[in-house]
Amino acid sequence: MDVYKLSHDLTKRIYELQKKFPKEEIYGLVAQLRRSSSSIVANLIEGNYRFSKKEFKHFISISRGSCAELRYLIFLSYELGYLNEDEYQTLLRVCERIISMLTKLYNSF
């Protein structure tokens, strides 16, 4: 599915961008960014390997929540000056696209 690839690519982008964050954020904002971004695709994969569509649908919902959390953390990173305008807008667009894809996937069940 495209949502897997897009989510995985977003996680890799987050890992790359966080390298320029201040060292004091390594256990704070950086850890939260990594956790929420990787949670999107990890929950999709876990849900896909469950035995029922109902369980998969539940994990899609969790993935969508993780993406919403990531969207806020990206905004916070921008507000704190850790991301520039272009990085912020690009990441925001990708998050919105993933949320839309997850919503459609959820509603397809």
C-alpha positions as a Markdown table, in Angstrom:
| # | Residue | x | y | z |
|---|---|---|---|---|
| 1 | Met | 0.0 | 0.0 | 0.0 |
| 2 | Asp | 1.1 | 3.5 | -0.7 |
| 3 | Val | 0.4 | 4.6 | 2.9 |
| 4 | Tyr | 3.0 | 2.2 | 4.2 |
| 5 | Lys | 5.7 | 3.6 | 1.8 |
| 6 | Leu | 4.7 | 7.2 | 2.5 |
| 7 | Ser | 4.7 | 6.7 | 6.3 |
| 8 | His | 8.1 | 4.9 | 6.1 |
| 9 | Asp | 9.6 | 7.7 | 4.0 |
| 10 | Leu | 8.2 | 10.3 | 6.4 |
| 11 | Thr | 9.9 | 8.4 | 9.3 |
| 12 | Lys | 13.2 | 8.4 | 7.5 |
| 13 | Arg | 12.8 | 12.1 | 6.8 |
| 14 | Ile | 12.1 | 12.8 | 10.5 |
| 15 | Tyr | 15.2 | 10.9 | 11.5 |
| 16 | Glu | 17.3 | 12.9 | 9.1 |
| 17 | Leu | 15.9 | 16.3 | 10.1 |
| 18 | Gln | 16.2 | 15.7 | 13.8 |
| 19 | Lys | 20.0 | 15.5 | 13.5 |
| 20 | Lys | 20.2 | 19.3 | 13.5 |
| 21 | Phe | 18.1 | 19.6 | 16.7 |
| 22 | Pro | 19.9 | 20.7 | 19.8 |
| 23 | Lys | 21.5 | 17.9 | 21.8 |
| 24 | Glu | 19.3 | 18.7 | 24.9 |
| 25 | Glu | 16.3 | 17.6 | 22.8 |
| 26 | Ile | 17.6 | 14.1 | 22.3 |
| 27 | Tyr | 15.5 | 12.6 | 25.1 |
| 28 | Gly | 12.6 | 15.0 | 24.7 |
| 29 | Leu | 11.3 | 16.3 | 21.4 |
| 30 | Val | 13.6 | 14.1 | 19.2 |
| 31 | Ala | 12.5 | 10.9 | 21.0 |
| 32 | Gln | 8.8 | 11.9 | 20.7 |
| 33 | Leu | 9.2 | 12.7 | 17.0 |
| 34 | Arg | 10.9 | 9.3 | 16.3 |
| 35 | Arg | 8.3 | 7.4 | 18.4 |
| 36 | Ser | 5.3 | 9.0 | 16.8 |
| 37 | Ser | 6.6 | 8.8 | 13.2 |
| 38 | Ser | 7.6 | 5.2 | 13.4 |
| 39 | Ser | 4.4 | 4.3 | 15.2 |
| 40 | Ile | 2.4 | 5.2 | 12.1 |
| 41 | Val | 3.7 | 2.4 | 9.9 |
| 42 | Ala | 4.5 | 0.0 | 12.8 |
| 43 | Asn | 0.8 | 0.0 | 13.8 |
| 44 | Leu | -0.3 | -0.5 | 10.2 |
| 45 | Ile | 2.0 | -3.5 | 9.9 |
| 46 | Glu | 1.0 | -5.0 | 13.2 |
| 47 | Gly | -2.7 | -4.5 | 12.4 |
| 48 | Asn | -2.3 | -6.1 | 9.0 |
| 49 | Tyr | -0.9 | -9.2 | 10.6 |
| 50 | Arg | -3.9 | -9.6 | 13.0 |
| 51 | Phe | -6.5 | -12.2 | 12.3 |
| 52 | Ser | -9.5 | -9.9 | 11.8 |
| 53 | Lys | -10.5 | -6.9 | 9.9 |
| 54 | Lys | -11.9 | -5.4 | 13.1 |
| 55 | Glu | -8.4 | -5.6 | 14.7 |
| 56 | Phe | -6.8 | -4.1 | 11.6 |
| 57 | Lys | -9.2 | -1.3 | 11.6 |
| 58 | His | -8.4 | -0.6 | 15.2 |
| 59 | Phe | -4.7 | -0.3 | 14.4 |
| 60 | Ile | -5.4 | 2.0 | 11.5 |
| 61 | Ser | -7.1 | 4.3 | 14.0 |
| 62 | Ile | -4.0 | 4.1 | 16.2 |
| 63 | Ser | -1.8 | 5.0 | 13.2 |
| 64 | Arg | -4.0 | 8.0 | 12.4 |
| 65 | Gly | -3.7 | 9.2 | 16.0 |
| 66 | Ser | 0.1 | 8.8 | 15.9 |
| 67 | Cys | 0.1 | 10.9 | 12.7 |
| 68 | Ala | -2.0 | 13.6 | 14.4 |
| 69 | Glu | 0.5 | 13.6 | 17.3 |
| 70 | Leu | 3.4 | 13.9 | 14.9 |
| 71 | Arg | 1.7 | 16.8 | 13.2 |
| 72 | Tyr | 1.7 | 18.7 | 16.5 |
| 73 | Leu | 5.3 | 17.8 | 17.2 |
| 74 | Ile | 6.3 | 19.1 | 13.8 |
| 75 | Phe | 4.5 | 22.3 | 14.5 |
| 76 | Leu | 6.2 | 22.6 | 17.9 |
| 77 | Ser | 9.6 | 22.0 | 16.3 |
| 78 | Tyr | 8.9 | 24.8 | 13.8 |
| 79 | Glu | 7.7 | 27.2 | 16.5 |
| 80 | Leu | 10.9 | 26.4 | 18.5 |
| 81 | Gly | 13.0 | 27.2 | 15.4 |
| 82 | Tyr | 14.3 | 23.7 | 14.8 |
| 83 | Leu | 12.6 | 23.5 | 11.4 |
| 84 | Asn | 12.5 | 26.1 | 8.7 |
| 85 | Glu | 9.3 | 27.1 | 6.9 |
| 86 | Asp | 9.9 | 24.8 | 3.9 |
| 87 | Glu | 10.6 | 21.8 | 6.1 |
| 88 | Tyr | 7.6 | 22.5 | 8.2 |
| 89 | Gln | 5.2 | 22.9 | 5.2 |
| 90 | Thr | 6.5 | 19.8 | 3.5 |
| 91 | Leu | 6.2 | 17.6 | 6.6 |
| 92 | Leu | 2.8 | 19.0 | 7.3 |
| 93 | Arg | 1.6 | 18.2 | 3.8 |
| 94 | Val | 2.9 | 14.7 | 4.1 |
| 95 | Cys | 1.1 | 14.2 | 7.4 |
| 96 | Glu | -2.2 | 15.5 | 6.0 |
| 97 | Arg | -1.8 | 13.1 | 3.0 |
| 98 | Ile | -1.2 | 10.2 | 5.3 |
| 99 | Ile | -4.2 | 11.1 | 7.5 |
| 100 | Ser | -6.3 | 11.3 | 4.5 |
| 101 | Met | -5.1 | 7.9 | 3.2 |
| 102 | Leu | -5.6 | 6.3 | 6.6 |
| 103 | Thr | -9.1 | 7.7 | 6.8 |
| 104 | Lys | -10.0 | 6.2 | 3.5 |
| 105 | Leu | -8.5 | 2.9 | 4.4 |
| 106 | Tyr | -10.4 | 2.9 | 7.7 |
| 107 | Asn | -13.7 | 3.7 | 5.9 |
| 108 | Ser | -13.1 | 1.0 | 3.4 |
| 109 | Phe | -13.8 | -1.7 | 6.0 |
